[in-house]
Amino acid sequence: MEKRQLKYTKEETKTKDFVSKRITEMQDARKNVLGVNLESIWRQADRDYIPHKLGKVGKKVLVQDEDLGLASRRVEVGKDDWQTDNSIPNAYIKIQTALSIMVSKNPSAVFTPRKSKYESNTLVQKELYKMSWEEAKSLQQLKLFIFNLAKYGWAIARTYPLILKRPTRVLTEYNEDDPSKNVYQNKMSTEYNGVFRENLDPWKSWIDDMSKPNNPLSTKDWCYAKEYNYATLKEEFGNYPNFKYISEGKSELIGDSQGKETTQEYETKDVKIPYFYENRIKDMLVVMVDKVMLVNEPLPISDPEGNKKLSLWHTYWTTRHAECPYGIGINEAIKQDQTYLDRINNMTADQLILSIYKMFFYEGTDQLDESGAIKIRPGVGKQVSNSKGVNWMEVPGPGAEAWKGIEITQDRIDEASAITKQLTTGEQLEKTAYQAAQRAEFSLRRLNTPLSNITDALETDAYLTLSINELIYSIPEVITITDERLIKQYLQETGSDPELYQRGENGEFQAKLYPEVQLGLEEEPEGGRLVESENSKFFRMKPAFLKWEGMIRVKGQSLLAESKSLLKQMKLELFNMINPLFGVDQTGQMYLPIVKWLCKIYEEDWQDLVPEAWKQPAPQEQKGLFVPQDGTGDGGGGVPIGGGQKVDTRMGRNSLVSKAMSGASKLFSGFKK
């Protein structure tokens, strides 16, 4: 069948050529990062991560079976060799340990509104963010993200709105006697509709070569490639006009940097590879398949000001260079010491084998190996012409210095990777739980840099989630109602909220039904203010709930596998510091700033800990905190609280504020007592 020719407009041709050129440029840039081919380092990491032996298949030579006395035969040198060629799987151990430590649960975030008018929507945004992680099971994608990060030193993911709908036939009536007469109903089923996070293959993802570390604004464009089978590609993009120019069969690639060594081989023969290109400056989303420009649209994600956003978030493990976004992973950090360790470990093992399983010589005709010399083999006897009886070859054991060398080299690897023996094995040498917690905290301190980088990337994801939630939940289903009785009933139920209905062009009444979500919130009986609740309830969204601007801070510690003893101790310390303040300050006017500050240090949300009265807005007029000491004012050096109760505001040695400050100061001295 003759392939149909696609004709582009002049502007489309310009866009297509620009995108193809940019993809190739980004692919080539990764081959020379500070004079190093980054992909060669990644290729080595892929080989070293999987537990393996060091030996390679060698040439075949003629050897004689000395045990069975068989004729000479060809064997591969090294295949029958008794010498050890093991590689200690440090890369595997360290990466898996880092993964188990650094991600155990969904991240939590603190939302701080920029203006008071957004205060009421803060809890809604917090709950929507939490729900998006649970519904999409994004924790599993985050695990893959951190796995790539530890192995390659760089990882990349994307957050985007995902809607999966497909026509289905639903069984409505079952005929037991004749199943062929079953009744089905055609229905459009929604498999998923919400925020989705996807870890991407670093081999098939390329970012702007001008990108800088920890600076999302420096990345103006990026591209990634994914494998689809033809049927799935058609389901997702079949409605686009240019899809008819996409034929089944092997995909035509752009450039030559495909990471072929890591690409999985599929039995499916019609694997298609679309390239997704995003450009923030040009407001451009382009999808190309077989060099056919399938999609050319504006970017779908923007902030409240209308500024377009890329859907990616990426980061590095540890810094390679202040101007380079690609970091140094665990395998690259330990590679030199790992090579040395494998060498001395195998030599030590060989000598240990020879010292235990001795070789011996007895009198007879010399038996030479294929090299013309006697080759040492443990437990094998050799005939030699000048031997008297049976002589055992005495080989000394490896000696303490060999084992010490292995231990020192392993310690160097532990230091280079920041994954110490205590983190890997859980070995505890301390006598008390407090000392063990201190030791564990010190060991985790080395992982603070990658954890901080992960947190930075997750904050980019949080802002993307905020924009996508507003996009998804602000689109209503419009239903026309003609029955006046039903219209009146609808207006009563909705309180005649103008956001929940509209009038059509001909004046018909149209109800606007926004998506319904289940949130851990409830409305207060008086005032209707939303507060957090242990019980989830269904809420119907509307644009007024989704407007929000402010700062989002992801709590890095919320990802970690927590030490229960250390966590309990920290929570008790915080409770003991702030609980006395609740009894003497009924409204929080005096001590709320201090409580907020302490909660920030302990990475706790202050709203989860304070009484409801402390969350109420402060009154317009407040009396001064400090009272003249001459007895004027309210007298007695106190401030009236509630019904005339007075509190001493002079900060003596035993005052509540002094106790709180004293307790908090432990944070800066490593909790030393």
XYZ file of C-alpha atoms in Angstrom:
673
model
C 0.000 0.000 0.000
C 1.393 3.371 -1.009
C 2.079 5.638 1.938
C 0.031 8.811 1.912
C 2.045 12.020 1.757
C 1.515 14.567 4.514
C 1.739 18.205 3.521
C 2.480 20.763 6.236
C 1.871 24.472 6.138
C 4.892 26.746 6.125
C 4.500 27.416 9.855
C 4.030 23.711 10.649
C 7.154 22.820 8.681
C 9.094 25.423 10.638
C 7.833 23.990 13.944
C 8.569 20.387 12.933
C 12.133 21.197 11.857
C 12.742 23.209 15.025
C 11.544 20.402 17.309
C 13.552 17.715 15.488
C 16.677 19.856 15.734
C 16.175 20.587 19.440
C 15.670 16.911 20.284
C 18.905 15.993 18.495
C 20.782 18.832 20.223
C 19.628 17.719 23.671
C 20.594 14.111 22.894
C 24.093 15.107 21.765
C 24.649 17.442 24.734
C 24.533 14.533 27.179
C 27.472 12.850 25.462
C 29.780 15.650 26.567
C 29.040 16.836 30.086
C 32.133 18.556 31.465
C 34.198 16.454 29.070
C 32.556 13.169 30.091
C 30.106 10.985 28.189
C 27.383 10.757 30.797
C 25.760 7.764 29.139
C 28.951 5.708 29.495
C 28.776 6.283 33.269
C 25.123 5.230 33.295
C 25.935 2.158 31.216
C 28.543 1.122 33.784
C 26.035 1.689 36.597
C 23.547 -0.643 34.887
C 26.196 -3.379 34.683
C 27.497 -2.935 38.226
C 24.099 -2.766 39.924
C 23.059 -6.324 39.074
C 25.019 -8.891 41.167
C 27.531 -10.499 38.820
C 30.935 -12.130 38.419
C 33.973 -10.308 37.095
C 35.130 -13.090 34.743
C 34.613 -12.793 31.018
C 34.334 -15.556 28.458
C 37.829 -16.202 27.159
C 39.530 -18.206 24.446
C 39.350 -22.014 24.322
C 42.477 -24.115 24.909
C 43.284 -27.858 25.042
C 43.431 -29.201 28.609
C 43.516 -32.674 30.141
C 41.076 -33.947 32.765
C 43.514 -35.012 35.484
C 40.887 -36.596 37.729
C 39.308 -38.891 35.140
C 42.297 -39.301 32.866
C 40.285 -38.390 29.781
C 41.793 -37.179 26.556
C 42.508 -33.510 26.088
C 39.520 -31.329 25.342
C 38.833 -27.688 24.577
C 37.497 -25.572 27.447
C 37.136 -21.852 27.955
C 39.926 -20.349 30.007
C 38.312 -19.192 33.227
C 35.246 -21.411 32.920
C 36.853 -24.348 34.742
C 39.155 -22.063 36.681
C 39.084 -22.509 40.436
C 40.034 -18.904 41.170
C 37.255 -16.694 42.475
C 36.050 -13.825 40.328
C 33.231 -12.506 42.494
C 32.186 -8.870 42.694
C 30.801 -7.764 46.044
C 27.356 -6.290 45.176
C 27.917 -3.002 46.983
C 26.031 -0.978 44.369
C 22.969 -3.189 44.786
C 23.185 -3.132 48.599
C 23.742 0.618 48.897
C 21.044 1.624 46.406
C 18.440 -0.668 47.955
C 19.341 0.558 51.446
C 18.998 4.184 50.356
C 15.646 3.368 48.775
C 14.331 1.691 51.930
C 15.421 4.625 54.097
C 14.427 7.577 51.944
C 10.896 6.663 50.922
C 8.393 4.788 53.055
C 5.214 6.866 52.788
C 3.568 9.652 50.826
C 5.030 13.123 51.339
C 3.159 15.709 53.373
C 3.266 19.430 52.714
C 2.575 22.693 54.511
C 0.446 25.176 52.538
C 0.907 28.829 53.547
C -1.529 31.242 51.834
C -0.149 34.459 50.399
C -3.256 36.492 51.218
C -5.932 36.244 53.886
C -8.647 35.658 51.281
C -7.060 32.277 50.473
C -7.016 31.148 54.114
C -10.346 29.320 53.850
C -9.188 27.269 50.844
C -5.876 26.167 52.340
C -7.276 22.975 53.855
C -9.035 22.116 50.577
C -5.773 22.355 48.643
C -3.933 20.348 51.288
C -6.529 17.562 51.132
C -6.590 17.529 47.315
C -2.792 17.226 47.287
C -2.935 14.336 49.746
C -5.729 12.635 47.795
C -3.812 12.884 44.499
C -0.935 10.853 45.937
C -3.247 8.172 47.278
C -5.514 7.794 44.237
C -2.696 7.532 41.701
C -0.526 5.332 43.966
C 2.246 7.817 43.275
C 4.448 6.463 46.061
C 5.448 3.580 43.779
C 6.497 6.036 41.075
C 8.483 8.002 43.655
C 10.329 4.808 44.622
C 11.366 4.307 40.996
C 12.386 7.972 40.824
C 14.683 7.625 43.858
C 16.027 4.318 42.512
C 17.142 6.030 39.287
C 18.444 8.961 41.312
C 20.697 6.789 43.478
C 21.906 4.654 40.565
C 22.495 7.257 37.857
C 22.876 10.400 39.964
C 19.943 12.009 38.110
C 16.239 11.244 37.847
C 13.298 12.757 36.027
C 9.511 12.482 36.333
C 6.419 14.337 35.204
C 3.072 15.372 36.705
C 0.140 15.850 34.364
C -3.659 15.603 34.082
C -4.668 12.108 32.992
C -8.111 11.177 31.713
C -8.684 7.603 30.567
C -12.085 6.971 29.006
C -13.122 4.136 26.759
C -16.392 2.657 25.483
C -17.427 -0.551 27.231
C -20.347 -2.976 27.203
C -21.743 -3.560 30.689
C -23.728 -6.719 31.458
C -27.223 -5.743 32.679
C -29.184 -9.004 32.281
C -27.795 -12.532 32.492
C -29.572 -15.419 30.753
C -28.555 -18.599 32.546
C -30.170 -20.905 29.971
C -28.761 -19.153 26.923
C -25.817 -16.807 27.628
C -25.902 -15.674 24.009
C -29.070 -13.764 24.943
C -27.370 -11.739 27.670
C -28.248 -8.053 27.580
C -25.442 -5.473 27.518
C -25.517 -1.710 27.763
C -23.065 0.511 25.922
C -21.343 2.868 28.308
C -18.429 5.305 28.311
C -16.334 4.255 31.315
C -13.846 6.532 33.038
C -10.869 4.496 34.202
C -8.974 7.446 35.672
C -9.466 11.197 35.897
C -7.056 13.208 37.995
C -3.455 14.119 38.698
C -0.949 11.469 37.651
C 2.770 11.213 38.382
C 5.037 9.181 36.145
C 8.678 8.286 36.636
C 10.547 8.476 33.326
C 13.464 6.510 31.928
C 16.566 8.772 32.122
C 17.909 7.086 28.976
C 14.901 8.323 27.001
C 14.501 11.769 28.578
C 16.453 14.857 27.585
C 16.411 18.320 29.136
C 17.531 21.742 27.989
C 21.331 21.743 27.766
C 21.305 25.192 29.432
C 19.581 23.859 32.568
C 21.141 24.627 35.948
C 20.791 22.622 39.168
C 18.029 23.643 41.603
C 16.684 26.223 39.148
C 13.463 25.117 37.413
C 13.254 28.387 35.477
C 16.548 27.601 33.716
C 14.893 24.702 31.868
C 12.999 26.158 28.933
C 12.316 22.907 27.068
C 12.643 19.133 27.336
C 11.657 15.910 25.611
C 10.942 12.292 26.469
C 10.141 9.149 24.491
C 7.849 6.258 25.441
C 6.960 2.881 23.981
C 3.378 2.268 22.867
C 1.886 -0.599 20.970
C -0.017 0.557 17.921
C -3.472 -0.144 19.405
C -2.777 1.937 22.534
C -1.315 4.753 20.456
C -4.431 4.761 18.286
C -6.710 4.834 21.323
C -4.921 7.888 22.733
C -4.148 9.823 19.546
C -6.477 8.319 16.947
C -8.703 11.411 16.860
C -5.881 13.670 15.669
C -6.020 14.340 11.904
C -2.430 13.327 11.209
C -2.765 9.900 12.822
C -3.820 8.412 9.484
C -0.226 8.913 8.354
C 1.072 6.626 11.137
C 1.409 3.039 9.966
C 1.967 -0.146 11.950
C 5.444 -1.609 12.240
C 8.790 -0.551 13.622
C 9.075 3.073 14.685
C 11.370 5.594 13.037
C 13.631 7.185 15.653
C 14.950 10.709 16.073
C 18.703 10.868 16.656
C 20.784 7.942 17.877
C 20.780 8.343 21.670
C 18.228 5.745 22.671
C 19.879 3.934 25.559
C 19.609 0.704 23.589
C 21.509 -1.224 26.249
C 18.678 -0.633 28.728
C 15.726 -0.782 26.370
C 13.552 -3.783 27.096
C 12.945 -6.125 24.204
C 9.253 -6.744 23.571
C 7.576 -9.630 21.817
C 5.117 -7.127 20.360
C 6.344 -6.222 16.903
C 4.367 -3.008 16.370
C 6.038 -0.944 19.123
C 5.769 2.748 18.326
C 7.928 5.413 19.990
C 6.357 8.886 20.148
C 8.497 11.848 21.218
C 6.859 14.386 23.545
C 8.419 17.849 23.382
C 7.498 20.763 25.675
C 8.748 24.349 25.363
C 7.825 26.835 28.081
C 8.996 29.950 26.234
C 7.209 29.141 22.982
C 4.157 27.675 24.775
C 4.476 24.539 22.694
C 3.499 20.893 23.136
C 4.511 18.738 20.171
C 4.159 14.967 19.785
C 6.048 13.325 16.926
C 5.727 9.704 15.804
C 7.786 8.310 12.917
C 8.829 11.940 12.270
C 5.171 12.841 11.723
C 4.014 15.832 13.793
C 0.936 14.345 15.401
C 0.160 17.058 17.987
C 0.983 20.770 17.991
C -0.817 22.538 20.841
C -0.208 25.051 23.664
C 0.984 23.698 27.006
C -1.985 22.629 29.170
C -0.577 23.615 32.600
C -0.318 27.207 33.836
C -0.248 29.040 37.173
C -2.974 31.475 38.382
C -1.199 34.298 36.556
C -1.316 32.421 33.253
C 2.407 31.588 33.144
C 2.916 28.273 31.365
C 4.627 25.387 33.159
C 6.550 22.354 31.998
C 5.225 19.088 33.377
C 8.630 17.752 34.462
C 10.501 17.670 37.754
C 14.062 16.404 38.026
C 16.975 16.534 40.422
C 20.429 15.107 41.202
C 21.847 12.875 43.971
C 24.981 14.849 44.850
C 26.543 17.781 43.029
C 28.786 17.110 40.039
C 29.342 20.784 39.249
C 27.607 24.010 40.251
C 26.564 24.524 36.614
C 25.587 20.923 35.851
C 22.091 19.498 36.557
C 23.379 15.898 36.376
C 24.731 14.593 39.676
C 26.986 11.806 40.891
C 25.241 8.577 41.844
C 26.257 5.931 44.346
C 27.884 3.601 41.821
C 30.048 6.348 40.339
C 31.128 7.458 43.819
C 32.317 3.988 44.876
C 33.566 2.622 41.537
C 37.330 3.051 42.101
C 37.301 1.577 45.590
C 34.960 -1.185 44.415
C 37.461 -2.296 41.759
C 40.239 -2.413 44.361
C 38.027 -4.230 46.879
C 37.037 -6.928 44.388
C 40.685 -7.509 43.536
C 41.994 -7.955 47.075
C 38.880 -9.865 48.125
C 39.336 -12.425 45.345
C 43.086 -12.704 45.962
C 42.436 -13.271 49.662
C 39.830 -15.919 48.892
C 42.218 -17.697 46.500
C 44.980 -17.823 49.072
C 42.558 -19.043 51.714
C 41.440 -21.876 49.419
C 45.036 -22.919 48.699
C 45.946 -22.855 52.381
C 43.040 -25.190 53.200
C 42.772 -27.377 50.100
C 46.466 -28.046 49.508
C 48.143 -29.111 46.298
C 50.655 -32.007 46.478
C 53.466 -33.487 44.394
C 54.532 -37.112 43.962
C 57.321 -38.821 42.050
C 56.802 -39.612 38.384
C 57.000 -38.076 34.943
C 56.600 -34.319 34.910
C 53.045 -33.242 34.052
C 53.113 -29.814 32.513
C 50.088 -27.682 31.726
C 49.304 -26.288 28.306
C 51.561 -23.318 29.047
C 54.577 -25.552 29.627
C 54.586 -24.887 33.351
C 53.040 -26.441 36.403
C 49.817 -24.549 37.200
C 48.730 -24.415 40.802
C 45.339 -25.981 41.459
C 43.978 -26.701 44.953
C 43.587 -30.380 45.847
C 45.336 -31.600 42.661
C 48.366 -33.906 42.641
C 51.208 -33.372 40.151
C 53.888 -35.862 39.108
C 57.402 -34.468 39.239
C 60.623 -36.346 38.559
C 62.549 -35.276 41.645
C 59.866 -35.667 44.324
C 60.485 -38.024 47.233
C 57.192 -39.524 48.313
C 54.287 -37.143 48.583
C 55.105 -33.523 49.321
C 52.342 -31.074 50.224
C 52.663 -27.491 49.036
C 52.465 -25.307 52.109
C 50.658 -22.026 51.388
C 50.261 -19.564 54.261
C 46.836 -18.154 54.981
C 45.936 -14.646 53.844
C 47.042 -13.101 57.104
C 45.437 -10.396 59.219
C 46.654 -7.617 56.921
C 44.553 -9.001 54.048
C 41.351 -9.000 56.078
C 42.211 -5.586 57.486
C 42.702 -4.265 53.969
C 39.273 -5.557 52.956
C 37.710 -3.960 56.025
C 39.376 -0.587 55.432
C 38.394 -0.567 51.760
C 34.793 -1.412 52.628
C 34.793 1.444 55.142
C 35.976 3.788 52.385
C 33.108 2.626 50.191
C 30.678 3.212 53.053
C 31.997 6.739 53.484
C 31.898 7.517 49.759
C 28.325 6.288 49.390
C 27.082 7.778 52.705
C 25.363 4.424 53.347
C 27.162 3.322 56.493
C 27.277 -0.121 58.052
C 24.742 0.887 60.686
C 22.226 1.916 58.016
C 22.853 -1.230 55.965
C 22.844 -3.882 58.697
C 21.151 -2.099 61.586
C 24.096 -3.023 63.803
C 23.849 -1.236 67.139
C 26.883 -0.798 69.372
C 25.392 1.852 71.659
C 24.217 0.893 75.129
C 21.075 3.047 75.278
C 18.219 3.792 72.883
C 19.018 7.502 73.109
C 22.623 6.920 72.018
C 21.425 4.674 69.200
C 19.011 7.376 68.025
C 21.836 9.908 68.105
C 24.056 7.596 66.075
C 21.304 6.927 63.543
C 20.631 10.642 63.176
C 24.325 11.279 62.526
C 24.415 8.504 59.914
C 21.366 9.950 58.150
C 22.936 13.395 58.089
C 25.105 12.364 55.136
C 21.908 11.683 53.184
C 20.610 15.173 53.840
C 21.828 16.496 50.465
C 19.969 13.978 48.290
C 16.930 14.231 50.589
C 16.943 18.010 50.222
C 17.176 17.656 46.441
C 14.258 15.204 46.403
C 12.225 17.623 48.520
C 13.027 20.429 46.084
C 11.780 18.322 43.162
C 8.627 17.361 45.075
C 7.845 21.018 45.710
C 7.901 21.569 41.948
C 5.474 18.660 41.699
C 3.265 20.234 44.396
C 2.869 23.480 42.436
C 2.062 21.476 39.303
C -0.532 19.523 41.288
C -2.096 22.779 42.473
C -2.501 24.037 38.891
C -3.799 20.700 37.593
C -6.366 20.380 40.385
C -7.777 23.773 39.491
C -7.933 22.689 35.850
C -9.650 19.350 36.543
C -12.141 20.320 39.249
C -13.247 23.621 37.692
C -14.797 21.937 34.636
C -18.478 21.165 35.351
C -20.968 18.863 33.734
C -23.766 21.101 32.427
C -27.342 19.749 32.658
C -30.337 21.621 31.275
C -33.427 21.620 33.553
C -36.827 22.643 32.191
C -39.120 21.648 35.059
C -39.737 24.744 37.207
C -40.318 22.602 40.278
C -36.924 20.921 39.867
C -35.280 24.275 39.222
C -36.698 25.656 42.463
C -35.596 22.564 44.365
C -32.071 22.784 42.902
C -31.750 26.453 43.870
C -32.866 25.692 47.413
C -30.355 22.869 47.777
C -27.480 24.980 46.453
C -28.447 28.193 48.197
C -28.870 29.873 44.811
C -25.091 29.882 44.452
C -24.383 31.631 41.103
C -21.347 29.383 40.571
C -23.612 26.331 40.392
C -25.967 27.372 37.597
C -26.180 29.513 34.476
C -28.626 30.610 31.822
C -28.174 29.402 28.266
C -28.384 31.456 25.099
C -32.148 30.956 24.958
C -32.619 31.578 28.665
C -32.888 27.912 29.644
C -31.756 26.946 33.130
C -28.505 24.973 33.210
C -27.203 23.305 36.375
C -23.412 23.140 36.709
C -22.366 19.921 38.432
C -18.724 20.025 39.465
C -16.758 16.866 40.356
C -17.425 15.380 43.772
C -14.451 14.367 45.940
C -14.017 12.740 49.329
C -11.973 14.890 51.708
C -11.067 14.673 55.379
C -12.920 17.916 56.120
C -16.170 19.028 57.667
C -18.067 22.294 57.938
C -18.486 23.965 61.294
C -22.137 24.350 62.377
C -21.661 28.086 62.820
C -20.132 30.021 59.968
C -19.629 27.044 57.663
C -15.826 27.209 57.999
C -14.007 24.066 56.836
C -11.923 22.254 59.441
C -9.966 19.001 59.356
C -11.779 15.856 60.424
C -10.870 12.230 61.044
C -13.939 11.204 59.043
C -13.984 11.789 55.297
C -17.001 13.402 53.658
C -17.995 14.078 50.075
C -17.717 17.641 48.812
C -18.785 18.998 45.456
C -16.056 21.247 44.154
C -16.586 24.683 42.658
C -14.200 27.421 41.438
C -14.441 29.352 44.716
C -12.842 26.404 46.572
C -9.949 26.116 44.111
C -8.573 29.657 44.044
C -5.367 29.659 46.046
C -1.974 31.328 45.987
C 0.859 30.905 48.413
C 3.933 28.919 49.373
C 4.153 25.129 49.513
C 6.834 23.436 51.584
C 7.175 19.668 51.343
C 8.420 18.101 54.571
C 11.405 15.953 53.623
C 11.299 14.049 56.897
C 7.784 12.872 56.050
C 9.268 10.544 53.415
C 11.725 8.764 55.675
C 11.286 5.448 57.402
C 10.875 6.729 60.927
C 12.568 5.484 64.050
C 9.604 4.954 66.357
C 11.629 5.612 69.486
C 13.133 8.826 68.120
C 9.778 9.984 66.722
C 8.054 9.334 70.039
C 10.729 11.224 71.917
C 10.517 14.255 69.608
C 6.716 14.414 69.763
C 6.759 14.164 73.552
C 9.322 16.954 73.744
C 7.182 19.203 71.558
C 4.027 18.334 73.519
C 5.706 19.079 76.846
C 6.824 22.462 75.542
C 3.537 23.701 74.086
C 0.854 21.989 76.191
C 1.283 24.277 79.259
C 0.691 27.300 77.028
C -2.823 26.156 76.104
C -4.012 26.372 79.703
C -2.861 29.948 80.323
C -3.609 31.447 76.902
C -7.171 30.627 75.878
C -7.079 32.429 72.508
C -3.458 32.100 71.415
C -2.951 35.851 71.182
C 0.215 35.728 73.259
C 1.943 32.434 72.518
C 0.724 31.426 69.041
C 3.854 32.838 67.290
C 6.078 30.801 69.605
C 4.042 27.627 69.005
C 4.191 28.172 65.236
C 7.952 28.605 65.444
C 8.414 25.427 67.485
C 6.165 23.422 65.144
C 8.165 24.659 62.170
C 11.397 23.408 63.759
C 9.846 20.018 64.510
C 8.252 19.939 61.025
C 4.736 19.640 62.409
C 1.633 21.486 61.247
C 0.656 23.822 64.079
C -3.031 23.560 63.154
C -2.937 19.858 64.033
C -1.772 20.597 67.586
C -3.436 23.768 68.852
C -6.993 24.099 70.262
C -9.749 25.294 67.939
C -9.899 28.625 69.773
C -6.323 29.357 68.706
C -7.284 29.015 65.034
C -9.851 31.835 65.184
C -8.832 35.211 63.699
C -7.415 37.623 66.256
C -9.675 40.530 67.353
C -9.051 43.935 65.849
C -8.006 45.586 69.122
C -5.519 43.989 71.460
C -3.938 45.261 74.623
C -0.185 45.542 74.777
C 1.809 42.564 75.930
C 4.001 44.463 78.393
C 2.348 46.339 81.264
C 4.022 49.205 83.138
C 5.561 48.080 86.402
C 4.263 51.052 88.375
C 0.899 49.419 88.910
C -0.943 51.395 86.215
C -3.055 49.791 83.539
C -4.569 46.478 84.580
C -2.149 46.253 87.493
C 0.066 43.538 88.837
C 2.239 43.212 85.725
C -0.286 40.919 84.043
C -2.499 40.789 80.989
C -6.179 39.859 81.418
C -7.089 36.614 79.637
C -10.667 35.452 79.258
C -12.751 36.355 82.310
C -10.268 38.536 84.143
C -7.579 35.875 84.647
C -4.078 37.350 84.720
C -0.861 35.858 83.483
C 2.600 36.937 84.541
C 4.371 38.182 81.406
C 7.760 38.732 82.976
C 10.088 36.073 81.608
C 11.799 34.745 84.693
C 13.899 31.612 84.977
C 10.890 29.329 85.438
C 8.445 31.044 83.057
C 6.577 29.029 80.416
C 8.282 30.838 77.547
C 11.691 30.181 79.070
C 10.859 26.479 79.363
C 9.716 26.345 75.756
C 12.849 28.120 74.540
C 15.013 25.868 76.688
C 13.406 22.761 75.258
C 13.715 23.996 71.684
C 17.396 24.785 72.150
C 18.065 21.046 72.374
C 17.529 20.870 68.633
C 20.648 22.873 68.012
C 22.821 20.826 70.355
C 21.905 17.399 69.020
C 19.410 16.726 71.833
C 22.263 16.547 74.317
C 21.205 16.589 77.911
